[in-house]
């Protein structure tokens, strides 16, 4: 019997993971990526055990391992004076959740996925080709490509990211909206410019009024990944859809003037800031229609406060492969995929939003949050993520 053919728009984290999962479900897969090359873009990603367990199954974890770092803990501090509020231990992640918690550069994860795809004869990756449209019939789906060509398959997965144009084609024109002026600032700081204590293998979170900062070492401790999320709009607004709008360091230094000295020093040491607009949208009522389905950020754009954008895309890919290998036909398989995933992804989307409010509290509310964190302790705080990180966790 001829192998079924899957088309995927977008070779980001979700699209590449989906290609590997569909190949395992015995599909012939073609991925179309608009970028001419998959370049060194992005910065650090936190890869929680719910994602790393899938990467291990796909043979990607061992390709990533050398470039990734396993943090000992998440250390939460009060921004004003650096007072330690909680230490969430991650050393027993493997035992507790069944897979490691990792810190990796997005480009390293993408490279590991591309290497796995290159080793999979059932997957073909074509770059420099945007998918501009699709049309589906009872028996097939056809995509139109930017270069005027077309391709036909049994199903189409739209993994074209947070500003997915194929999503609009599938479910209507409701766009992602900027998240209440929130902006992420990102930088990679060379280890040589950083105090040695900031190179410890930990993930660090600083909570302040209207802003928080996350930093952790990456790539064998050669750089520190630094991300500041602010409720303040920058002087120069980041370009729509851009990942590389330069940020003015003077603006950031003024904004963090009242924060603890070690953090201010780290911020001042960043050679180059990039700003990145945060966007979100309400959960979608559906992700699939006939032979076409959304996946990853295209299906559930979320704020980064639970660090789950990449992890949820990887979970989508795994569910997609499972659903299609078990289904009698493609359309029912895609419905099963949506059923397996939507409630959980909606919950992660909602909780990411709520977490942002908690992180950025000020005044008495922040004091109450800090007291509650100290009283609870790291292990209790960590237990609140069991539903998210535990392998095979299901919607509740
Ligand atoms: C350049 C970039 C840098 C990022 N950096 C970070 C980061 O540093 N930290 C972090 O936590 N998250 C980052 N993210 C977001 C994070 O990677 C995603 O939340 C997560 O991986 C979800 O993956 P996805 O596959 O749904 O979307 P993405 O990883 O965004 O991938 C979507 C892909 O689709 C391609 N595409 C878009 N439209 C079309 C089209 N019409 N036809 C064909 N291809 C198309 C895009 O070029 C992109 O490669 C970044 C995303 C991008 C695109």
Short mmCIF file of C-alpha atoms and ligand atoms in Angstrom, two decimals:
data_model
loop_
_atom_site.label_atom_id
_atom_site.label_comp_id
_atom_site.label_asym_id
_atom_site.label_seq_id
_atom_site.Cartn_x
_atom_site.Cartn_y
_atom_site.Cartn_z
CA UNK A 1 0.00 0.00 0.00
CA UNK A 2 1.23 3.47 -0.85
CA UNK A 3 2.43 5.46 2.12
CA UNK A 4 0.20 8.37 3.22
CA UNK A 5 1.69 11.83 2.62
CA UNK A 6 1.81 14.66 5.16
CA UNK A 7 2.58 18.30 4.34
CA UNK A 8 3.91 20.60 7.06
CA UNK A 9 4.13 24.40 6.86
CA UNK A 10 6.97 25.67 9.07
CA UNK A 11 10.22 24.06 10.21
CA UNK A 12 10.24 25.54 13.72
CA UNK A 13 10.34 23.42 16.84
CA UNK A 14 6.75 22.20 16.32
CA UNK A 15 6.99 21.48 12.58
CA UNK A 16 10.26 19.53 12.84
CA UNK A 17 9.01 17.51 15.85
CA UNK A 18 5.77 16.77 14.01
CA UNK A 19 7.72 15.54 10.97
CA UNK A 20 9.62 13.02 13.11
CA UNK A 21 6.43 11.83 14.83
CA UNK A 22 4.55 11.47 11.53
CA UNK A 23 7.45 9.55 9.95
CA UNK A 24 7.18 7.12 12.86
CA UNK A 25 3.46 6.83 12.14
CA UNK A 26 4.53 5.71 8.63
CA UNK A 27 3.83 8.93 6.72
CA UNK A 28 5.97 10.32 3.93
CA UNK A 29 6.52 13.90 5.12
CA UNK A 30 7.37 17.15 3.27
CA UNK A 31 8.17 20.25 5.34
CA UNK A 32 8.09 23.69 3.73
CA UNK A 33 9.92 26.50 5.54
CA UNK A 34 9.75 30.12 4.45
CA UNK A 35 13.21 31.09 5.75
CA UNK A 36 15.99 30.51 3.20
CA UNK A 37 18.17 29.01 5.97
CA UNK A 38 17.52 27.85 9.52
CA UNK A 39 19.86 30.34 11.07
CA UNK A 40 21.23 31.06 14.50
CA UNK A 41 18.20 33.01 15.82
CA UNK A 42 16.47 33.10 19.17
CA UNK A 43 17.99 32.61 22.57
CA UNK A 44 17.53 30.29 25.53
CA UNK A 45 14.67 27.87 25.97
CA UNK A 46 13.73 25.99 29.12
CA UNK A 47 12.84 22.44 28.16
CA UNK A 48 10.75 20.86 30.88
CA UNK A 49 10.45 17.06 31.34
CA UNK A 50 7.10 16.86 29.51
CA UNK A 51 9.08 17.89 26.39
CA UNK A 52 12.42 16.20 27.02
CA UNK A 53 10.71 12.82 27.42
CA UNK A 54 9.39 13.14 23.86
CA UNK A 55 12.73 14.36 22.51
CA UNK A 56 14.32 11.29 24.06
CA UNK A 57 11.82 8.99 22.33
CA UNK A 58 12.55 10.71 19.01
CA UNK A 59 16.31 10.30 19.39
CA UNK A 60 16.79 14.08 19.59
CA UNK A 61 17.78 14.33 23.24
CA UNK A 62 21.14 12.63 22.73
CA UNK A 63 21.88 15.00 19.83
CA UNK A 64 21.06 17.98 22.06
CA UNK A 65 22.60 16.77 25.29
CA UNK A 66 26.14 18.12 24.73
CA UNK A 67 24.79 21.62 24.03
CA UNK A 68 22.21 21.59 26.85
CA UNK A 69 22.58 22.20 30.55
CA UNK A 70 20.76 20.49 33.42
CA UNK A 71 20.07 23.12 36.11
CA UNK A 72 20.32 22.15 39.77
CA UNK A 73 17.47 24.44 40.80
CA UNK A 74 15.31 27.45 40.06
CA UNK A 75 16.35 30.24 42.46
CA UNK A 76 13.69 32.91 43.01
CA UNK A 77 14.78 36.32 44.32
CA UNK A 78 13.23 39.62 45.29
CA UNK A 79 14.41 42.22 42.79
CA UNK A 80 14.95 45.12 45.21
CA UNK A 81 17.68 43.48 47.30
CA UNK A 82 18.27 40.02 45.85
CA UNK A 83 16.74 38.33 48.91
CA UNK A 84 16.29 34.61 48.16
CA UNK A 85 12.56 33.74 48.31
CA UNK A 86 12.68 30.08 47.27
CA UNK A 87 14.88 27.37 45.77
CA UNK A 88 12.98 24.87 43.63
CA UNK A 89 15.22 21.79 43.36
CA UNK A 90 15.48 20.25 39.89
CA UNK A 91 18.24 17.70 40.52
CA UNK A 92 15.77 14.83 40.90
CA UNK A 93 13.72 15.81 37.82
CA UNK A 94 14.46 12.47 36.15
CA UNK A 95 13.20 10.55 39.16
CA UNK A 96 10.28 12.87 39.89
CA UNK A 97 8.92 13.43 36.37
CA UNK A 98 10.61 10.73 34.32
CA UNK A 99 12.86 12.96 32.18
CA UNK A 100 15.40 15.78 32.63
CA UNK A 101 14.76 19.52 32.88
CA UNK A 102 17.09 21.21 30.38
CA UNK A 103 18.26 24.66 29.37
CA UNK A 104 19.22 24.98 25.71
CA UNK A 105 19.63 27.57 22.99
CA UNK A 106 16.68 27.50 20.59
CA UNK A 107 19.11 27.23 17.66
CA UNK A 108 20.77 24.15 19.24
CA UNK A 109 17.40 22.45 19.68
CA UNK A 110 16.44 23.31 16.10
CA UNK A 111 19.81 21.98 14.88
CA UNK A 112 19.31 18.70 16.78
CA UNK A 113 15.82 18.34 15.28
CA UNK A 114 17.13 19.09 11.77
CA UNK A 115 19.87 16.46 12.21
CA UNK A 116 17.24 13.89 13.26
CA UNK A 117 15.08 14.87 10.28
CA UNK A 118 18.09 14.53 7.92
CA UNK A 119 18.63 10.99 9.22
CA UNK A 120 14.96 10.08 8.56
CA UNK A 121 14.50 8.98 4.92
CA UNK A 122 10.73 9.53 5.09
CA UNK A 123 11.10 13.30 5.68
CA UNK A 124 12.07 15.96 3.10
CA UNK A 125 12.76 19.53 4.21
CA UNK A 126 12.55 22.40 1.75
CA UNK A 127 13.64 25.88 2.87
CA UNK A 128 13.02 29.26 1.22
CA UNK A 129 9.44 28.28 0.34
CA UNK A 130 6.50 29.88 2.15
CA UNK A 131 3.13 28.15 2.06
CA UNK A 132 0.71 30.85 0.94
CA UNK A 133 -2.61 29.02 0.81
CA UNK A 134 -4.31 25.63 0.84
CA UNK A 135 -7.44 23.98 -0.51
CA UNK A 136 -8.83 20.70 0.71
CA UNK A 137 -11.18 18.22 -0.94
CA UNK A 138 -12.66 14.96 0.34
CA UNK A 139 -9.56 12.99 -0.67
CA UNK A 140 -6.60 15.35 -0.48
CA UNK A 141 -5.20 18.73 0.44
CA UNK A 142 -3.19 20.96 -1.89
CA UNK A 143 -0.93 23.78 -0.82
CA UNK A 144 0.16 26.79 -2.86
CA UNK A 145 3.80 27.80 -2.49
CA UNK A 146 5.28 31.25 -2.81
CA UNK A 147 7.34 30.24 -5.85
CA UNK A 148 4.16 29.36 -7.76
CA UNK A 149 4.47 25.61 -7.26
CA UNK A 150 1.93 23.40 -5.50
CA UNK A 151 2.08 20.16 -3.50
CA UNK A 152 -0.58 17.63 -2.63
CA UNK A 153 -0.89 15.32 0.34
CA UNK A 154 -3.33 13.50 2.61
CA UNK A 155 -3.09 16.12 5.35
CA UNK A 156 -1.62 19.55 6.12
CA UNK A 157 -0.14 20.57 9.46
CA UNK A 158 0.08 24.34 9.90
CA UNK A 159 3.07 24.83 12.19
CA UNK A 160 3.74 28.35 10.96
CA UNK A 161 4.23 29.99 14.33
CA UNK A 162 2.67 32.67 16.45
CA UNK A 163 1.63 34.90 13.54
CA UNK A 164 0.34 32.01 11.48
CA UNK A 165 -1.40 33.16 8.35
CA UNK A 166 -2.71 29.64 7.72
CA UNK A 167 -4.54 29.80 11.07
CA UNK A 168 -6.45 32.80 9.82
CA UNK A 169 -7.32 30.86 6.68
CA UNK A 170 -8.55 27.93 8.80
CA UNK A 171 -10.43 29.52 11.68
CA UNK A 172 -11.06 33.13 10.65
CA UNK A 173 -9.34 36.44 11.03
CA UNK A 174 -9.03 36.89 14.83
CA UNK A 175 -5.43 37.97 15.17
CA UNK A 176 -2.94 37.66 18.00
CA UNK A 177 -2.88 40.84 20.07
CA UNK A 178 0.06 42.54 21.77
CA UNK A 179 0.04 41.57 25.42
CA UNK A 180 -0.79 44.71 27.39
CA UNK A 181 2.38 46.48 26.15
CA UNK A 182 4.56 43.72 27.58
CA UNK A 183 7.92 43.31 25.91
CA UNK A 184 10.70 40.76 26.36
CA UNK A 185 14.31 41.95 26.17
CA UNK A 186 16.89 39.27 25.40
CA UNK A 187 20.64 39.18 25.49
CA UNK A 188 23.48 36.64 25.58
CA UNK A 189 26.26 37.77 27.91
CA UNK A 190 29.75 36.23 27.47
CA UNK A 191 30.82 34.32 30.60
CA UNK A 192 33.99 36.42 30.85
CA UNK A 193 31.86 39.53 31.63
CA UNK A 194 29.85 37.84 34.38
CA UNK A 195 30.46 37.30 38.12
CA UNK A 196 31.32 33.59 38.76
CA UNK A 197 28.25 33.05 40.99
CA UNK A 198 26.01 33.87 38.02
CA UNK A 199 27.58 30.99 36.08
CA UNK A 200 26.34 28.35 38.50
CA UNK A 201 24.14 25.77 36.76
CA UNK A 202 20.86 27.23 38.03
CA UNK A 203 17.91 28.99 36.49
CA UNK A 204 17.42 32.36 38.23
CA UNK A 205 14.22 34.33 38.50
CA UNK A 206 14.04 37.90 39.89
CA UNK A 207 10.59 39.29 40.70
CA UNK A 208 9.98 43.06 40.77
CA UNK A 209 7.11 45.49 40.31
CA UNK A 210 5.93 45.41 36.70
CA UNK A 211 8.87 43.29 35.53
CA UNK A 212 10.84 40.08 36.04
CA UNK A 213 14.20 38.81 34.87
CA UNK A 214 15.32 35.25 34.11
CA UNK A 215 18.94 34.26 33.56
CA UNK A 216 20.84 31.01 33.25
CA UNK A 217 24.09 29.78 31.72
CA UNK A 218 23.98 28.14 28.30
CA UNK A 219 26.33 26.22 26.02
CA UNK A 220 28.61 24.72 28.65
CA UNK A 221 28.59 27.96 30.67
CA UNK A 222 30.20 29.99 27.87
CA UNK A 223 27.31 32.51 27.85
CA UNK A 224 24.50 33.62 30.13
CA UNK A 225 21.03 33.82 28.64
CA UNK A 226 19.30 36.92 29.99
CA UNK A 227 15.63 37.76 29.50
CA UNK A 228 13.78 40.70 31.04
CA UNK A 229 10.02 40.95 30.65
CA UNK A 230 8.64 44.43 31.27
CA UNK A 231 5.17 45.91 31.54
CA UNK A 232 6.73 49.10 30.16
CA UNK A 233 6.68 49.81 26.43
CA UNK A 234 10.15 50.44 24.93
CA UNK A 235 10.94 53.76 23.23
CA UNK A 236 11.27 52.01 19.89
CA UNK A 237 8.47 49.52 19.38
CA UNK A 238 9.67 46.13 18.08
CA UNK A 239 8.71 45.41 14.51
CA UNK A 240 5.69 43.14 14.00
CA UNK A 241 6.89 39.57 13.87
CA UNK A 242 10.54 40.49 14.38
CA UNK A 243 12.88 38.54 16.63
CA UNK A 244 15.77 40.91 16.25
CA UNK A 245 14.77 44.54 16.84
CA UNK A 246 17.71 46.15 18.70
CA UNK A 247 16.91 47.47 22.21
CA UNK A 248 18.38 50.59 23.82
CA UNK A 249 20.45 49.51 26.87
CA UNK A 250 20.10 52.97 28.47
CA UNK A 251 16.32 52.47 28.65
CA UNK A 252 16.81 49.17 30.43
CA UNK A 253 19.43 50.50 32.83
CA UNK A 254 17.03 53.30 33.85
CA UNK A 255 14.15 50.86 34.23
CA UNK A 256 16.15 48.59 36.56
CA UNK A 257 17.83 51.39 38.52
CA UNK A 258 16.20 50.35 41.83
CA UNK A 259 17.04 46.63 41.51
CA UNK A 260 19.81 44.74 43.32
CA UNK A 261 23.40 45.46 42.26
CA UNK A 262 24.38 41.97 40.94
CA UNK A 263 21.44 42.02 38.57
CA UNK A 264 22.14 45.60 37.44
CA UNK A 265 25.74 44.56 36.75
CA UNK A 266 24.58 41.61 34.68
CA UNK A 267 22.21 43.83 32.71
CA UNK A 268 24.98 46.38 32.13
CA UNK A 269 27.31 43.62 30.87
CA UNK A 270 24.98 42.60 28.02
CA UNK A 271 26.69 43.54 24.75
CA UNK A 272 23.56 43.62 22.62
CA UNK A 273 19.84 43.67 23.45
CA UNK A 274 17.04 42.45 21.23
CA UNK A 275 13.42 43.26 21.94
CA UNK A 276 10.57 40.97 21.26
CA UNK A 277 6.89 41.90 21.55
CA UNK A 278 4.80 39.46 23.54
CA UNK A 279 1.53 38.50 21.92
CA UNK A 280 -1.34 36.32 22.98
CA UNK A 281 -4.83 35.36 21.94
CA UNK A 282 -7.74 33.61 23.55
CA UNK A 283 -7.82 29.79 23.20
CA UNK A 284 -9.30 28.69 19.87
CA UNK A 285 -12.58 26.80 19.70
CA UNK A 286 -11.05 24.32 17.25
CA UNK A 287 -7.69 23.43 15.75
CA UNK A 288 -8.69 21.19 12.87
CA UNK A 289 -10.89 21.18 9.85
CA UNK A 290 -11.06 18.08 7.68
CA UNK A 291 -7.51 17.28 6.58
CA UNK A 292 -5.92 20.43 7.98
CA UNK A 293 -4.75 21.02 11.57
CA UNK A 294 -2.89 23.68 13.54
CA UNK A 295 0.07 22.84 15.73
CA UNK A 296 2.35 24.70 18.17
CA UNK A 297 2.18 28.48 18.47
CA UNK A 298 -0.20 28.58 15.49
CA UNK A 299 -2.73 26.63 17.60
CA UNK A 300 -2.04 28.15 21.02
CA UNK A 301 0.14 31.27 21.15
CA UNK A 302 1.02 31.72 24.82
CA UNK A 303 2.87 34.12 27.06
CA UNK A 304 6.29 32.85 28.18
CA UNK A 305 5.64 32.89 31.97
CA UNK A 306 5.54 29.08 32.25
CA UNK A 307 8.26 28.69 29.58
CA UNK A 308 6.05 26.26 27.66
CA UNK A 309 5.91 27.53 24.03
CA UNK A 310 8.35 24.97 22.69
CA UNK A 311 7.31 22.22 25.12
CA UNK A 312 3.65 22.43 24.15
CA UNK A 313 4.54 22.35 20.44
CA UNK A 314 6.55 19.17 21.08
CA UNK A 315 3.63 17.65 23.02
CA UNK A 316 1.34 18.47 20.07
CA UNK A 317 3.70 16.65 17.71
CA UNK A 318 3.77 13.54 19.86
CA UNK A 319 -0.04 13.44 20.20
CA UNK A 320 -0.40 13.96 16.45
CA UNK A 321 1.78 10.94 15.69
CA UNK A 322 -0.06 8.77 18.23
CA UNK A 323 -3.50 9.84 17.00
CA UNK A 324 -2.71 9.24 13.34
CA UNK A 325 -1.06 5.88 13.82
CA UNK A 326 -4.15 4.67 15.69
CA UNK A 327 -6.82 6.22 13.44
CA UNK A 328 -8.63 4.50 10.60
CA UNK A 329 -8.58 7.66 8.50
CA UNK A 330 -6.77 11.00 8.48
CA UNK A 331 -9.76 13.17 9.35
CA UNK A 332 -10.65 11.13 12.41
CA UNK A 333 -6.99 11.04 13.37
CA UNK A 334 -6.83 14.85 13.35
CA UNK A 335 -10.00 15.10 15.46
CA UNK A 336 -8.43 12.64 17.94
CA UNK A 337 -5.25 14.76 18.01
CA UNK A 338 -7.25 17.87 18.88
CA UNK A 339 -9.20 15.98 21.54
CA UNK A 340 -5.98 14.71 23.11
CA UNK A 341 -4.40 18.13 23.24
CA UNK A 342 -6.76 21.10 23.33
CA UNK A 343 -7.87 21.11 26.98
CA UNK A 344 -4.32 20.80 28.25
CA UNK A 345 -2.91 23.46 25.92
CA UNK A 346 -5.80 25.82 26.84
CA UNK A 347 -4.94 25.32 30.49
CA UNK A 348 -1.25 26.04 29.92
CA UNK A 349 -2.22 29.16 27.94
CA UNK A 350 -4.49 30.42 30.75
CA UNK A 351 -2.02 29.62 33.51
CA UNK A 352 0.83 31.32 31.63
CA UNK A 353 -1.29 34.47 31.59
CA UNK A 354 -2.09 34.19 35.32
CA UNK A 355 1.56 33.57 36.21
CA UNK A 356 2.48 36.87 34.52
CA UNK A 357 0.16 38.77 36.85
CA UNK A 358 1.71 37.08 39.91
CA UNK A 359 5.30 37.67 38.76
CA UNK A 360 4.76 41.40 38.20
CA UNK A 361 2.84 42.30 41.41
CA UNK A 362 3.82 45.42 43.34
CA UNK A 363 3.21 46.90 46.80
CA UNK A 364 1.35 44.88 49.48
CA UNK A 365 0.29 42.21 46.97
CA UNK A 366 3.95 41.53 46.13
CA UNK A 367 4.81 41.37 49.82
CA UNK A 368 2.04 38.82 50.38
CA UNK A 369 3.29 36.77 47.40
CA UNK A 370 6.85 36.80 48.74
CA UNK A 371 5.75 35.77 52.24
CA UNK A 372 3.61 32.96 50.81
CA UNK A 373 6.53 31.69 48.69
CA UNK A 374 8.90 31.65 51.64
CA UNK A 375 6.36 29.90 53.84
CA UNK A 376 5.61 27.25 51.21
CA UNK A 377 9.25 26.39 50.42
CA UNK A 378 10.76 25.17 47.16
CA UNK A 379 9.50 21.58 47.22
CA UNK A 380 5.88 22.61 47.76
CA UNK A 381 6.14 25.25 45.05
CA UNK A 382 7.61 22.68 42.69
CA UNK A 383 4.77 20.24 43.37
CA UNK A 384 2.43 22.81 41.77
CA UNK A 385 4.05 21.97 38.43
CA UNK A 386 3.58 18.21 38.67
CA UNK A 387 0.47 18.36 36.44
CA UNK A 388 2.57 20.10 33.79
CA UNK A 389 5.90 18.29 33.95
CA UNK A 390 4.84 14.75 34.72
CA UNK A 391 5.29 12.46 31.79
CA UNK A 392 2.00 11.54 30.13
CA UNK A 393 0.06 14.01 32.26
CA UNK A 394 -3.49 14.43 31.05
CA UNK A 395 -5.85 17.40 31.16
CA UNK A 396 -7.58 17.87 34.51
C1 LIG B 1 13.17 33.07 15.11
C2 LIG B 1 12.53 32.61 16.39
C3 LIG B 1 13.21 32.77 17.60
C4 LIG B 1 12.62 32.35 18.80
N1 LIG B 1 13.30 32.51 19.94
C5 LIG B 1 12.80 32.08 21.08
C6 LIG B 1 13.55 32.14 22.25
O1 LIG B 1 14.66 32.63 22.23
N2 LIG B 1 13.01 31.70 23.41
C7 LIG B 1 11.75 31.16 23.44
O2 LIG B 1 11.30 30.73 24.51
N3 LIG B 1 11.02 31.05 22.33
C8 LIG B 1 11.51 31.49 21.16
N4 LIG B 1 10.78 31.37 20.04
C9 LIG B 1 9.44 30.81 20.16
C10 LIG B 1 9.48 29.36 20.37
O3 LIG B 1 10.49 28.80 19.54
C11 LIG B 1 8.08 28.85 20.03
O4 LIG B 1 7.16 29.27 21.04
C12 LIG B 1 7.97 27.38 20.04
O5 LIG B 1 9.11 26.77 19.63
C13 LIG B 1 6.74 26.95 19.24
O6 LIG B 1 7.18 26.41 18.01
P1 LIG B 1 6.41 26.52 16.64
O7 LIG B 1 7.01 25.49 15.79
O8 LIG B 1 4.95 26.54 16.85
O9 LIG B 1 6.76 27.96 16.08
P2 LIG B 1 8.15 28.54 15.64
O10 LIG B 1 9.27 27.87 16.36
O11 LIG B 1 7.98 30.00 15.74
O12 LIG B 1 8.29 28.11 14.10
C14 LIG B 1 7.44 28.53 13.07
C15 LIG B 1 8.19 28.36 11.76
O13 LIG B 1 7.28 28.53 10.67
C16 LIG B 1 7.93 29.29 9.68
N5 LIG B 1 6.85 29.90 8.88
C17 LIG B 1 6.02 30.92 9.22
N6 LIG B 1 5.12 31.12 8.26
C18 LIG B 1 5.36 30.23 7.28
C19 LIG B 1 4.74 29.93 6.03
N7 LIG B 1 3.67 30.60 5.59
N8 LIG B 1 5.26 28.93 5.27
C20 LIG B 1 6.34 28.22 5.69
N9 LIG B 1 6.97 28.47 6.87
C21 LIG B 1 6.47 29.43 7.66
C22 LIG B 1 8.79 30.27 10.45
O14 LIG B 1 9.83 30.81 9.65
C23 LIG B 1 9.31 29.37 11.57
O15 LIG B 1 10.49 28.69 11.19
C24 LIG B 1 11.33 31.77 18.82
C25 LIG B 1 10.65 31.61 17.59
C26 LIG B 1 11.26 32.02 16.39
C27 LIG B 1 10.55 31.82 15.05
#
